[in-house]
Structures are given as C-alpha cells and as structure tokens.
Amino acid sequence: MNVVTKGAIKTMTAHYIDGAFVESHGREVMDIIRPTDGQVIARVTLADEEDTRRAIAAAKRAFATYGRSAKEERAKILRRLHEAVAARINELTDAMVEEYGGPVMFCRSMMEAAANVFLSAETALQELPLTRSWGKTTVTLEPVGVAGLITPWNANSFFLSAKLASAVAAGCTAVIKPSELSSLQTRAWLQCLVEAEIPKGLCNVVIGRGDVVGAEIVRNPDVAKISFTGSGAVGKSIMRDGAATIKRVTLELGGKSPNILLDDADLDKAIPTALAIAFMNSGQACVAGTRLLAPKSRLDAVKRTIKEAIRAFPVGDPTDPKTAVGPMVSQKQYERVQSYISKGIEEGAEVLVGGEGRPEGLEAGYFAKPTVFVNVKNDMTIAREEIFGPVLCVITYDNDEDAVRIANDTSYGLHAYVNGTDVRRARHVASQLLAGRVAINGLLDDQQAPFGGFKNSGVGREFGTYGIEAFLEPRAILEA
C-alpha cells in the first residue's frame, strides 16, 4: 500500500483493487488521530464513488470464475488467510492499540480470533452440504454474487476477517469498506491479503466515508449482498436503500445487553465477570453487558462488591498489560459518553463509581472514567440507549420472572448473560431471553455459533454454517 512517512506522520494514498494498490481517485484527506493524546499520527486519502465502482467491477470480474470454485479451492484460500493473519498478530495488535486505543491484552485476543475465524469458516464449510438431492430433484447452494462488507471501528481487523471468511467460504467475491477511523489497522491487515496470494479481485478494499463509499456499495446493482456491522440508523438506511436493487442484507446493529445476577450467584466471581463484560473493549463493544440486573435482596452486597472489584479495572495507557480500559476512539465518542453520564445524573441515577470528566492524569486523551450507576430504572435514557462506553447500569428486580421481564424490555436483543450456581435454573432463565446469544456464567464465545440479534439488534446471523448460508441462495433443478 502506498505509505509515505513524513516525520512521525504516515500518509496513505492508495486502495486495494483487483489485486494491486491503486492510487486514490478521491482527493479528500482525513487526519488519523491517536486517542491517547489527541495527536495526528497519519493522513489517509479517502475513496470516492469512482474508486468504489472500480472495486465493484473487479469483484464482478473475479466472481465469474470464483463463483464456480469447489469447496477445496475455497478451503485452501481460507487456510492461507489464516496463516497470513496468524503471522502478523503482533503487528495487527500494535496497530489497533495505537490507532484505536484498545487495551493491549484485549487487542491481542481479538487479533488471535481474527486469525482463527478463517479456520472456523473452513470447518463450517466442510460441514455444510452444498448439494442435496432426492428423486430427480437436485438442490445446490449457490453464491449470491459480489458481497459488500461494511465494518466498524471497534475491532477493525477482526470484522474484516470474519466477514471475508464467510464470503470466501460461500464462493462470493468482496468489496470491503472499513471504517475510515481504522486506516492504519486496515493497512496492516491488507499485507495479510498480499501474503496469502488470494485470487485477483477476490477481495477489494476501499477506505472512505459511509455516505460516499458505503452509499455506492449499497445502491450499486452489481452488488448482491450487504453485510454491515454498525449503528441502527445506518442499518435502517442500508435496508431501505438496498431494497431498490433487492439486496440481501445481514445487519448487526448493537445492543443494550442485560446481565442477570440470580439470587444464588457467587458475587465474588459474578461481579468481576460482570465488570469485565461491561467494560470489555473500553465499553466500546456491541455485546457489552451494560445493564446489570441484581436482586433487590442482595443490592447492598452487590454495591459493596462492585466497589471492591472496580480496582482491578484501571483506566490508562493501552500499551500497559494491566490496563483494562483505554480511551474512547475519538473526541466525538468521548463527548457522547460524557453526555450520557450527565443524563444519568440528571435523571436521578446515583453514581456509585466513576462519573463525569477525565481520570486524573489522563487529560490529554479521550479517556472516560469507568462508571457504575445504581438506582437506575429501566425506563431511564442510560438504560434504554446504547452508550458505547464504560458505563454500567445496575437495575434491581424482585424475582426471576421480573428479571426476565426487565431484561426483555428493550428495543435490542443482541446478547444476554445469566449468572447463578444452579445451572438448571440459569438455563431456564436463559431460555426466556430474547437475544441472539445468551452466555451462562461467563464471557463466552464459539465461532461456530450464530451471532446476530433480535429486534433492533439486526437481521440475519454471522459465523459458522449460519454465516456462510447468508451468502448463499438455493437453486433447485427438477427433471422429468
């Protein structure tokens, strides 16, 4: 990728189209700002509609061949992508820490997951029958065509890998629009594509704004499928604008995930886990459990245990392995989080820990205090809207039925958590929650399990066979 370093500032002027780095037709230049200190560390030239159309055309040409590929060819490409990403985990981690400000231990775990997701997709592909037949009828699962993959800024290289893995497994070619806030991370990830020696045009990457590059991908008739992770407002516009060309869509749009502490939960284990779930990725996580539902009978103990456990979640330098919470990605995101903390106080919630402003000694960056509110009602703004920062709301309930009611009383339904020592009881509660994933007693993941949401958390599922099927259409051939 064309990268020039002037002093400490890197400049990026090319996009990855048809297997090569191509100088940007778009001329808008954007600064990349390091969130730990607000300093400009890079400049990127953003793509325009012409760059995007070139990328789509390259993907369309490649699909003419790749769309007819066999399972084994796709599997070999997935294995090469795994090897290339695995070999660059350190570099990808460093880029995420510097540009995004994520705590180094979290970033490394996400980059390991980014490498593994290609192997997981290969496993799922081998398990997925692409042909079924009975009598004189044969059904084949066919790739839908060119896929537009639009990824967020909160775990850039992981989302690039995860979406590409499913598309490649299905036999689709791709045009990717990463977040422009993740340009340095994208640059590092693109080296993995080069080293994996994937077919020309299989994956094309254009960095640009959503209302320019994203809009062209969504409206272009040569793109058959959109997979998007991001805000609900943008997701709704994609569904609306994609309807003009009957786009297939997968949308993952965030959450306000409940974490139910049953009255038999071991608080010494459950509370540290709850804080880890709430503050993961500095709170900038769609699956963060930001509503902690606690039994009224144990509220005092819950508050006491939170005050003790919060010490293990220091905010600070993201390069320090001991740091649990880094800065917000941008000044805009910092101000958003502050506005919600102010709103919580205004609506009558009590600040148990944290609060408004920057932590002492961290005034130069976009750092917010890890904050826990108590005396929160489920109809308060801080309990209804996704804050995307290190803010946890503690809400009390009377009994299991009341906990389920409160948990489901949300416009979201992406993830949920249940904690209790009686596993049968926890399973019963989990089975009543309207969420795409429910984790019992921990922060758990399974790359073969479907990921996606109910209600406003989105449409469709990702990962495993479910994620690959989202890029396939069945075709039936019937004989006389």
mmCIF file of C-alpha atoms in Angstrom, residues 18-389:
data_model
loop_
_atom_site.group_PDB
_atom_site.id
_atom_site.type_symbol
_atom_site.label_atom_id
_atom_site.label_comp_id
_atom_site.label_asym_id
_atom_site.label_seq_id
_atom_site.Cartn_x
_atom_site.Cartn_y
_atom_site.Cartn_z
ATOM 1 C CA ASP A 18 -8.041 -6.102 -8.332
ATOM 2 C CA GLY A 19 -5.008 -7.465 -6.501
ATOM 3 C CA ALA A 20 -2.973 -4.238 -6.532
ATOM 4 C CA PHE A 21 -2.605 -0.966 -4.654
ATOM 5 C CA VAL A 22 -4.177 1.742 -6.806
ATOM 6 C CA GLU A 23 -3.804 5.486 -6.235
ATOM 7 C CA SER A 24 -6.998 7.040 -4.945
ATOM 8 C CA HIS A 25 -9.259 8.832 -7.409
ATOM 9 C CA GLY A 26 -10.877 10.531 -4.425
ATOM 10 C CA ARG A 27 -8.951 13.549 -3.160
ATOM 11 C CA GLU A 28 -10.340 14.177 0.341
ATOM 12 C CA VAL A 29 -7.652 13.768 3.011
ATOM 13 C CA MET A 30 -8.501 12.873 6.600
ATOM 14 C CA ASP A 31 -6.297 13.007 9.704
ATOM 15 C CA ILE A 32 -5.899 9.903 11.855
ATOM 16 C CA ILE A 33 -5.715 10.988 15.485
ATOM 17 C CA ARG A 34 -4.195 8.922 18.282
ATOM 18 C CA PRO A 35 -6.831 8.751 21.039
ATOM 19 C CA THR A 36 -4.358 8.547 23.924
ATOM 20 C CA ASP A 37 -3.062 12.082 23.347
ATOM 21 C CA GLY A 38 -5.076 13.659 20.522
ATOM 22 C CA GLN A 39 -2.058 13.858 18.190
ATOM 23 C CA VAL A 40 -2.241 13.407 14.403
ATOM 24 C CA ILE A 41 -0.313 10.223 13.516
ATOM 25 C CA ALA A 42 -1.371 9.636 9.901
ATOM 26 C CA ARG A 43 -3.283 11.026 6.958
ATOM 27 C CA VAL A 44 -5.390 8.963 4.584
ATOM 28 C CA THR A 45 -6.755 9.883 1.157
ATOM 29 C CA LEU A 46 -10.376 8.765 1.079
ATOM 30 C CA ALA A 47 -12.020 6.922 -1.778
ATOM 31 C CA ASP A 48 -14.853 8.361 -3.824
ATOM 32 C CA GLU A 49 -17.619 6.783 -5.922
ATOM 33 C CA GLU A 50 -15.240 6.160 -8.841
ATOM 34 C CA ASP A 51 -12.810 4.189 -6.645
ATOM 35 C CA THR A 52 -15.751 2.199 -5.324
ATOM 36 C CA ARG A 53 -17.116 1.408 -8.790
ATOM 37 C CA ARG A 54 -13.657 0.191 -9.863
ATOM 38 C CA ALA A 55 -13.543 -2.125 -6.852
ATOM 39 C CA ILE A 56 -17.031 -3.462 -7.566
ATOM 40 C CA ALA A 57 -16.140 -4.065 -11.220
ATOM 41 C CA ALA A 58 -13.030 -6.014 -10.158
ATOM 42 C CA ALA A 59 -15.083 -8.147 -7.796
ATOM 43 C CA LYS A 60 -17.660 -8.782 -10.526
ATOM 44 C CA ARG A 61 -14.965 -9.969 -12.954
ATOM 45 C CA ALA A 62 -13.446 -12.244 -10.319
ATOM 46 C CA PHE A 63 -16.830 -13.715 -9.417
ATOM 47 C CA ALA A 64 -17.247 -15.067 -12.938
ATOM 48 C CA THR A 65 -14.544 -17.595 -12.050
ATOM 49 C CA TYR A 66 -14.523 -17.792 -8.262
ATOM 50 C CA GLY A 67 -18.291 -18.243 -8.064
ATOM 51 C CA ARG A 68 -17.798 -21.667 -9.687
ATOM 52 C CA SER A 69 -14.979 -22.733 -7.347
ATOM 53 C CA ALA A 70 -15.028 -26.035 -5.476
ATOM 54 C CA LYS A 71 -15.013 -26.442 -1.718
ATOM 55 C CA GLU A 72 -11.364 -27.484 -1.642
ATOM 56 C CA GLU A 73 -10.206 -24.376 -3.501
ATOM 57 C CA ARG A 74 -12.087 -22.156 -1.050
ATOM 58 C CA ALA A 75 -10.698 -24.138 1.879
ATOM 59 C CA LYS A 76 -7.117 -23.652 0.661
ATOM 60 C CA ILE A 77 -7.636 -19.890 0.423
ATOM 61 C CA LEU A 78 -9.097 -19.796 3.940
ATOM 62 C CA ARG A 79 -6.079 -21.693 5.264
ATOM 63 C CA ARG A 80 -3.676 -19.280 3.554
ATOM 64 C CA LEU A 81 -5.553 -16.311 5.009
ATOM 65 C CA HIS A 82 -5.355 -17.893 8.466
ATOM 66 C CA GLU A 83 -1.603 -18.383 8.134
ATOM 67 C CA ALA A 84 -1.057 -14.824 6.897
ATOM 68 C CA VAL A 85 -3.062 -13.209 9.711
ATOM 69 C CA ALA A 86 -1.556 -15.507 12.349
ATOM 70 C CA ALA A 87 1.930 -14.495 11.222
ATOM 71 C CA ARG A 88 1.135 -10.805 11.747
ATOM 72 C CA ILE A 89 -0.712 -10.866 15.069
ATOM 73 C CA ASN A 90 1.892 -8.663 16.750
ATOM 74 C CA GLU A 91 1.777 -6.032 14.004
ATOM 75 C CA LEU A 92 -2.038 -6.061 13.869
ATOM 76 C CA THR A 93 -2.212 -5.741 17.663
ATOM 77 C CA ASP A 94 0.193 -2.790 17.693
ATOM 78 C CA ALA A 95 -1.834 -1.008 15.014
ATOM 79 C CA MET A 96 -5.085 -1.488 16.946
ATOM 80 C CA VAL A 97 -3.539 -0.242 20.189
ATOM 81 C CA GLU A 98 -2.016 2.867 18.593
ATOM 82 C CA GLU A 99 -4.816 3.947 16.274
ATOM 83 C CA TYR A 100 -7.852 2.803 18.253
ATOM 84 C CA GLY A 101 -6.527 2.853 21.827
ATOM 85 C CA GLY A 102 -7.768 -0.589 22.805
ATOM 86 C CA PRO A 103 -6.082 -2.241 25.824
ATOM 87 C CA VAL A 104 -3.249 -4.404 24.509
ATOM 88 C CA MET A 105 -4.451 -7.656 26.090
ATOM 89 C CA PHE A 106 -7.911 -7.252 24.567
ATOM 90 C CA CYS A 107 -6.483 -6.259 21.179
ATOM 91 C CA ARG A 108 -4.227 -9.283 21.053
ATOM 92 C CA SER A 109 -7.107 -11.631 21.861
ATOM 93 C CA MET A 110 -9.144 -10.067 19.048
ATOM 94 C CA MET A 111 -6.301 -10.492 16.561
ATOM 95 C CA GLU A 112 -5.926 -14.151 17.564
ATOM 96 C CA ALA A 113 -9.668 -14.505 16.949
ATOM 97 C CA ALA A 114 -9.228 -12.777 13.582
ATOM 98 C CA ALA A 115 -6.735 -15.449 12.535
ATOM 99 C CA ASN A 116 -8.829 -18.318 13.878
ATOM 100 C CA VAL A 117 -12.036 -17.207 12.193
ATOM 101 C CA PHE A 118 -10.667 -18.374 8.826
ATOM 102 C CA LEU A 119 -10.120 -21.876 10.204
ATOM 103 C CA SER A 120 -13.567 -21.798 11.786
ATOM 104 C CA ALA A 121 -15.076 -20.877 8.416
ATOM 105 C CA GLU A 122 -13.209 -23.739 6.766
ATOM 106 C CA THR A 123 -14.585 -26.171 9.371
ATOM 107 C CA ALA A 124 -18.107 -24.860 8.814
ATOM 108 C CA LEU A 125 -17.715 -25.071 5.034
ATOM 109 C CA GLN A 126 -16.730 -28.734 5.252
ATOM 110 C CA GLU A 127 -19.793 -29.428 7.413
ATOM 111 C CA LEU A 128 -22.207 -27.568 5.145
ATOM 112 C CA PRO A 129 -23.712 -29.705 2.340
ATOM 113 C CA LEU A 130 -23.746 -27.561 -0.796
ATOM 114 C CA THR A 131 -25.774 -30.165 -2.707
ATOM 115 C CA ARG A 132 -28.845 -32.186 -1.696
ATOM 116 C CA SER A 133 -30.936 -34.445 -3.853
ATOM 117 C CA TRP A 134 -33.995 -36.678 -3.714
ATOM 118 C CA GLY A 135 -35.693 -38.496 -6.565
ATOM 119 C CA LYS A 136 -34.963 -36.445 -9.671
ATOM 120 C CA THR A 137 -34.595 -33.170 -7.784
ATOM 121 C CA THR A 138 -31.212 -31.621 -7.004
ATOM 122 C CA VAL A 139 -30.743 -28.531 -4.821
ATOM 123 C CA THR A 140 -27.444 -26.654 -4.849
ATOM 124 C CA LEU A 141 -26.433 -23.725 -2.662
ATOM 125 C CA GLU A 142 -25.080 -21.037 -4.966
ATOM 126 C CA PRO A 143 -23.037 -17.929 -4.013
ATOM 127 C CA VAL A 144 -25.181 -14.805 -4.333
ATOM 128 C CA GLY A 145 -22.500 -12.786 -6.155
ATOM 129 C CA VAL A 146 -20.473 -9.732 -5.176
ATOM 130 C CA ALA A 147 -20.701 -9.018 -1.438
ATOM 131 C CA GLY A 148 -20.360 -5.548 0.060
ATOM 132 C CA LEU A 149 -18.809 -5.816 3.526
ATOM 133 C CA ILE A 150 -19.009 -2.707 5.719
ATOM 134 C CA THR A 151 -17.114 -2.886 9.019
ATOM 135 C CA PRO A 152 -16.949 -0.769 12.210
ATOM 136 C CA TRP A 153 -14.042 0.856 14.035
ATOM 137 C CA ASN A 154 -14.157 -1.015 17.350
ATOM 138 C CA ALA A 155 -12.335 -4.212 16.264
ATOM 139 C CA ASN A 156 -11.387 -3.483 12.675
ATOM 140 C CA SER A 157 -9.180 -6.404 11.643
ATOM 141 C CA PHE A 158 -11.417 -8.940 13.349
ATOM 142 C CA PHE A 159 -14.521 -7.776 11.495
ATOM 143 C CA LEU A 160 -12.627 -7.615 8.190
ATOM 144 C CA SER A 161 -11.504 -11.212 8.713
ATOM 145 C CA ALA A 162 -14.834 -12.554 9.957
ATOM 146 C CA LYS A 163 -16.935 -11.123 7.142
ATOM 147 C CA LEU A 164 -14.418 -12.032 4.458
ATOM 148 C CA ALA A 165 -14.127 -15.601 5.795
ATOM 149 C CA SER A 166 -17.847 -16.289 5.354
ATOM 150 C CA ALA A 167 -17.951 -14.665 1.915
ATOM 151 C CA VAL A 168 -14.917 -16.617 0.694
ATOM 152 C CA ALA A 169 -16.321 -19.876 2.076
ATOM 153 C CA ALA A 170 -19.579 -19.266 0.211
ATOM 154 C CA GLY A 171 -17.829 -18.559 -3.104
ATOM 155 C CA CYS A 172 -18.523 -14.827 -3.159
ATOM 156 C CA THR A 173 -16.108 -12.066 -4.075
ATOM 157 C CA ALA A 174 -15.997 -8.962 -1.895
ATOM 158 C CA VAL A 175 -15.754 -5.195 -1.790
ATOM 159 C CA ILE A 176 -14.913 -4.023 1.718
ATOM 160 C CA LYS A 177 -15.422 -0.583 3.221
ATOM 161 C CA PRO A 178 -13.626 -0.460 6.572
ATOM 162 C CA SER A 179 -14.202 2.459 8.902
ATOM 163 C CA GLU A 180 -12.057 5.394 7.845
ATOM 164 C CA LEU A 181 -11.071 5.705 11.527
ATOM 165 C CA SER A 182 -9.234 2.373 11.149
ATOM 166 C CA SER A 183 -6.953 3.193 8.213
ATOM 167 C CA LEU A 184 -3.662 2.184 9.859
ATOM 168 C CA GLN A 185 -5.195 -1.093 11.020
ATOM 169 C CA THR A 186 -6.549 -1.723 7.534
ATOM 170 C CA ARG A 187 -3.120 -1.053 6.038
ATOM 171 C CA ALA A 188 -1.580 -3.704 8.310
ATOM 172 C CA TRP A 189 -4.379 -6.179 7.509
ATOM 173 C CA LEU A 190 -4.011 -5.659 3.759
ATOM 174 C CA GLN A 191 -0.470 -7.013 3.950
ATOM 175 C CA CYS A 192 -2.056 -10.297 5.044
ATOM 176 C CA LEU A 193 -4.126 -10.350 1.833
ATOM 177 C CA VAL A 194 -0.998 -9.806 -0.231
ATOM 178 C CA GLU A 195 0.921 -12.549 1.550
ATOM 179 C CA ALA A 196 -1.994 -15.004 1.292
ATOM 180 C CA GLU A 197 -1.801 -14.692 -2.521
ATOM 181 C CA ILE A 198 -5.561 -14.778 -2.960
ATOM 182 C CA PRO A 199 -7.013 -14.624 -6.498
ATOM 183 C CA LYS A 200 -7.015 -11.206 -8.140
ATOM 184 C CA GLY A 201 -10.253 -9.335 -7.442
ATOM 185 C CA LEU A 202 -11.471 -11.765 -4.787
ATOM 186 C CA CYS A 203 -11.204 -9.078 -2.109
ATOM 187 C CA ASN A 204 -11.102 -5.342 -2.845
ATOM 188 C CA VAL A 205 -10.755 -2.719 -0.097
ATOM 189 C CA VAL A 206 -11.651 0.965 -0.408
ATOM 190 C CA ILE A 207 -11.304 3.289 2.572
ATOM 191 C CA GLY A 208 -13.841 6.086 2.601
ATOM 192 C CA ARG A 209 -16.895 7.624 4.190
ATOM 193 C CA GLY A 210 -20.135 5.764 4.659
ATOM 194 C CA ASP A 211 -22.164 8.401 2.824
ATOM 195 C CA VAL A 212 -19.828 8.122 -0.184
ATOM 196 C CA VAL A 213 -18.263 4.662 -0.459
ATOM 197 C CA GLY A 214 -20.869 2.864 1.637
ATOM 198 C CA ALA A 215 -23.709 4.520 -0.239
ATOM 199 C CA GLU A 216 -22.279 3.475 -3.625
ATOM 200 C CA ILE A 217 -21.879 -0.134 -2.470
ATOM 201 C CA VAL A 218 -25.472 -0.217 -1.224
ATOM 202 C CA ARG A 219 -27.049 1.274 -4.347
ATOM 203 C CA ASN A 220 -24.830 -0.379 -6.987
ATOM 204 C CA PRO A 221 -26.801 -3.075 -8.869
ATOM 205 C CA ASP A 222 -23.683 -5.248 -9.283
ATOM 206 C CA VAL A 223 -23.533 -5.825 -5.508
ATOM 207 C CA ALA A 224 -25.881 -8.639 -4.486
ATOM 208 C CA LYS A 225 -25.323 -8.794 -0.744
ATOM 209 C CA ILE A 226 -24.528 -6.392 2.101
ATOM 210 C CA SER A 227 -23.070 -7.437 5.437
ATOM 211 C CA PHE A 228 -22.915 -4.474 7.807
ATOM 212 C CA THR A 229 -21.919 -4.008 11.434
ATOM 213 C CA GLY A 230 -22.598 -0.612 12.973
ATOM 214 C CA SER A 231 -25.303 1.761 14.127
ATOM 215 C CA GLY A 232 -29.033 1.204 13.908
ATOM 216 C CA ALA A 233 -29.563 4.429 11.944
ATOM 217 C CA VAL A 234 -27.143 3.368 9.215
ATOM 218 C CA GLY A 235 -28.522 -0.185 9.251
ATOM 219 C CA LYS A 236 -32.022 1.111 8.585
ATOM 220 C CA SER A 237 -30.784 3.250 5.689
ATOM 221 C CA ILE A 238 -28.985 0.224 4.185
ATOM 222 C CA MET A 239 -32.139 -1.863 4.386
ATOM 223 C CA ARG A 240 -34.181 0.944 2.865
ATOM 224 C CA ASP A 241 -31.754 1.925 0.078
ATOM 225 C CA GLY A 242 -30.759 -1.678 -0.686
ATOM 226 C CA ALA A 243 -34.391 -2.521 -1.398
ATOM 227 C CA ALA A 244 -34.156 -0.679 -4.722
ATOM 228 C CA THR A 245 -31.914 -3.449 -6.073
ATOM 229 C CA ILE A 246 -33.268 -6.266 -3.835
ATOM 230 C CA LYS A 247 -30.056 -6.547 -1.825
ATOM 231 C CA ARG A 248 -29.700 -9.479 0.559
ATOM 232 C CA VAL A 249 -28.699 -7.971 3.911
ATOM 233 C CA THR A 250 -27.104 -9.064 7.147
ATOM 234 C CA LEU A 251 -27.165 -6.319 9.767
ATOM 235 C CA GLU A 252 -25.580 -6.371 13.224
ATOM 236 C CA LEU A 253 -26.700 -3.167 14.885
ATOM 237 C CA GLY A 254 -25.653 -3.119 18.513
ATOM 238 C CA GLY A 255 -27.259 -3.864 21.817
ATOM 239 C CA LYS A 256 -28.125 -2.958 25.380
ATOM 240 C CA SER A 257 -27.379 -6.360 26.795
ATOM 241 C CA PRO A 258 -28.779 -7.489 30.164
ATOM 242 C CA ASN A 259 -26.652 -9.415 32.638
ATOM 243 C CA ILE A 260 -28.873 -11.157 35.190
ATOM 244 C CA LEU A 261 -27.390 -11.945 38.603
ATOM 245 C CA LEU A 262 -29.633 -14.633 40.052
ATOM 246 C CA ASP A 263 -30.026 -14.522 43.826
ATOM 247 C CA ASP A 264 -27.804 -17.599 44.231
ATOM 248 C CA ALA A 265 -24.902 -16.090 42.268
ATOM 249 C CA ASP A 266 -21.443 -16.145 43.825
ATOM 250 C CA LEU A 267 -20.820 -12.386 43.864
ATOM 251 C CA ASP A 268 -17.068 -12.716 44.355
ATOM 252 C CA LYS A 269 -16.963 -14.406 40.923
ATOM 253 C CA ALA A 270 -20.002 -12.886 39.221
ATOM 254 C CA ILE A 271 -19.253 -9.194 39.890
ATOM 255 C CA PRO A 272 -15.693 -9.158 38.467
ATOM 256 C CA THR A 273 -17.068 -11.060 35.469
ATOM 257 C CA ALA A 274 -19.908 -8.548 35.121
ATOM 258 C CA LEU A 275 -17.460 -5.633 35.141
ATOM 259 C CA ALA A 276 -15.301 -7.374 32.549
ATOM 260 C CA ILE A 277 -18.391 -7.894 30.371
ATOM 261 C CA ALA A 278 -19.472 -4.256 30.781
ATOM 262 C CA PHE A 279 -16.050 -2.680 30.252
ATOM 263 C CA MET A 280 -14.645 -5.008 27.569
ATOM 264 C CA ASN A 281 -13.018 -3.108 24.729
ATOM 265 C CA SER A 282 -13.235 0.011 26.922
ATOM 266 C CA GLY A 283 -17.023 -0.353 26.809
ATOM 267 C CA GLN A 284 -16.972 0.098 23.021
ATOM 268 C CA ALA A 285 -18.454 -3.340 22.357
ATOM 269 C CA CYS A 286 -21.821 -4.256 20.876
ATOM 270 C CA VAL A 287 -22.055 -7.282 23.201
ATOM 271 C CA ALA A 288 -21.165 -5.382 26.391
ATOM 272 C CA GLY A 289 -23.452 -6.309 29.278
ATOM 273 C CA THR A 290 -24.323 -2.745 30.233
ATOM 274 C CA ARG A 291 -27.482 -3.480 32.253
ATOM 275 C CA LEU A 292 -26.665 -5.459 35.418
ATOM 276 C CA LEU A 293 -29.894 -6.863 36.856
ATOM 277 C CA ALA A 294 -29.463 -7.518 40.574
ATOM 278 C CA PRO A 295 -31.928 -8.992 43.099
ATOM 279 C CA LYS A 296 -33.234 -6.308 45.459
ATOM 280 C CA SER A 297 -32.459 -8.580 48.411
ATOM 281 C CA ARG A 298 -28.730 -8.500 47.582
ATOM 282 C CA LEU A 299 -28.297 -4.926 46.362
ATOM 283 C CA ASP A 300 -26.125 -3.793 49.291
ATOM 284 C CA ALA A 301 -23.792 -6.747 48.778
ATOM 285 C CA VAL A 302 -23.689 -6.101 45.032
ATOM 286 C CA LYS A 303 -22.747 -2.436 45.564
ATOM 287 C CA ARG A 304 -20.090 -3.350 48.101
ATOM 288 C CA THR A 305 -18.569 -5.991 45.824
ATOM 289 C CA ILE A 306 -18.545 -3.627 42.821
ATOM 290 C CA LYS A 307 -16.608 -1.025 44.839
ATOM 291 C CA GLU A 308 -14.021 -3.640 45.736
ATOM 292 C CA ALA A 309 -13.798 -5.254 42.293
ATOM 293 C CA ILE A 310 -13.519 -1.997 40.315
ATOM 294 C CA ARG A 311 -9.906 -1.649 41.464
ATOM 295 C CA ALA A 312 -8.998 -4.449 39.067
ATOM 296 C CA PHE A 313 -10.220 -2.352 36.098
ATOM 297 C CA PRO A 314 -7.771 0.550 35.848
ATOM 298 C CA VAL A 315 -8.079 3.089 33.048
ATOM 299 C CA GLY A 316 -4.889 4.266 31.393
ATOM 300 C CA ASP A 317 -2.147 3.616 28.855
ATOM 301 C CA PRO A 318 -3.462 0.911 26.494
ATOM 302 C CA THR A 319 0.061 -0.436 25.915
ATOM 303 C CA ASP A 320 0.259 -1.440 29.588
ATOM 304 C CA PRO A 321 -0.904 -5.074 30.001
ATOM 305 C CA LYS A 322 -2.515 -4.125 33.330
ATOM 306 C CA THR A 323 -4.815 -1.542 31.731
ATOM 307 C CA ALA A 324 -8.444 -2.682 31.450
ATOM 308 C CA VAL A 325 -9.988 0.468 29.964
ATOM 309 C CA GLY A 326 -8.349 2.634 27.319
ATOM 310 C CA PRO A 327 -9.510 5.892 25.717
ATOM 311 C CA MET A 328 -12.600 6.381 23.614
ATOM 312 C CA VAL A 329 -11.860 6.191 19.895
ATOM 313 C CA SER A 330 -12.367 9.922 19.243
ATOM 314 C CA GLN A 331 -13.286 13.254 20.786
ATOM 315 C CA LYS A 332 -16.789 12.786 19.370
ATOM 316 C CA GLN A 333 -17.161 9.433 21.126
ATOM 317 C CA TYR A 334 -15.769 10.849 24.375
ATOM 318 C CA GLU A 335 -18.353 13.648 24.272
ATOM 319 C CA ARG A 336 -21.115 11.127 23.559
ATOM 320 C CA VAL A 337 -20.189 9.094 26.637
ATOM 321 C CA GLN A 338 -19.981 12.230 28.790
ATOM 322 C CA SER A 339 -23.424 13.338 27.626
ATOM 323 C CA TYR A 340 -24.913 10.015 28.761
ATOM 324 C CA ILE A 341 -23.200 10.187 32.152
ATOM 325 C CA SER A 342 -24.607 13.705 32.595
ATOM 326 C CA LYS A 343 -28.041 12.491 31.506
ATOM 327 C CA GLY A 344 -27.948 9.651 34.030
ATOM 328 C CA ILE A 345 -27.204 12.068 36.859
ATOM 329 C CA GLU A 346 -29.895 14.452 35.607
ATOM 330 C CA GLU A 347 -32.494 11.644 35.544
ATOM 331 C CA GLY A 348 -31.775 10.690 39.148
ATOM 332 C CA ALA A 349 -29.428 7.713 38.918
ATOM 333 C CA GLU A 350 -26.703 7.529 41.580
ATOM 334 C CA VAL A 351 -23.031 7.358 40.623
ATOM 335 C CA LEU A 352 -21.514 4.505 42.607
ATOM 336 C CA VAL A 353 -18.067 4.777 40.987
ATOM 337 C CA GLY A 354 -16.635 6.992 38.259
ATOM 338 C CA GLY A 355 -18.653 9.914 36.959
ATOM 339 C CA GLU A 356 -18.123 12.863 34.648
ATOM 340 C CA GLY A 357 -14.825 14.064 33.223
ATOM 341 C CA ARG A 358 -11.424 12.549 32.573
ATOM 342 C CA PRO A 359 -9.492 10.462 35.090
ATOM 343 C CA GLU A 360 -6.745 12.350 36.905
ATOM 344 C CA GLY A 361 -3.509 12.419 34.922
ATOM 345 C CA LEU A 362 -5.159 11.453 31.635
ATOM 346 C CA GLU A 363 -6.363 14.854 30.485
ATOM 347 C CA ALA A 364 -4.574 14.765 27.111
ATOM 348 C CA GLY A 365 -6.510 11.842 25.624
ATOM 349 C CA TYR A 366 -10.117 10.768 25.170
ATOM 350 C CA PHE A 367 -10.292 8.871 28.461
ATOM 351 C CA ALA A 368 -13.584 8.447 30.324
ATOM 352 C CA LYS A 369 -13.932 7.199 33.888
ATOM 353 C CA PRO A 370 -15.303 3.646 34.180
ATOM 354 C CA THR A 371 -18.689 4.468 35.669
ATOM 355 C CA VAL A 372 -21.297 2.415 37.519
ATOM 356 C CA PHE A 373 -24.768 3.818 38.165
ATOM 357 C CA VAL A 374 -27.145 2.418 40.795
ATOM 358 C CA ASN A 375 -30.782 3.312 41.481
ATOM 359 C CA VAL A 376 -31.339 3.009 37.730
ATOM 360 C CA LYS A 377 -34.842 2.492 36.394
ATOM 361 C CA ASN A 378 -35.190 0.578 33.153
ATOM 362 C CA ASP A 379 -37.006 3.498 31.509
ATOM 363 C CA MET A 380 -34.075 5.906 32.027
ATOM 364 C CA THR A 381 -32.151 7.009 28.942
ATOM 365 C CA ILE A 382 -28.947 5.359 30.182
ATOM 366 C CA ALA A 383 -30.819 2.033 30.419
ATOM 367 C CA ARG A 384 -32.548 2.354 27.037
ATOM 368 C CA GLU A 385 -29.848 3.607 24.654
ATOM 369 C CA GLU A 386 -26.513 2.121 23.659
ATOM 370 C CA ILE A 387 -23.819 4.368 25.133
ATOM 371 C CA PHE A 388 -20.780 2.563 23.693
ATOM 372 C CA GLY A 389 -18.509 3.493 26.546
#
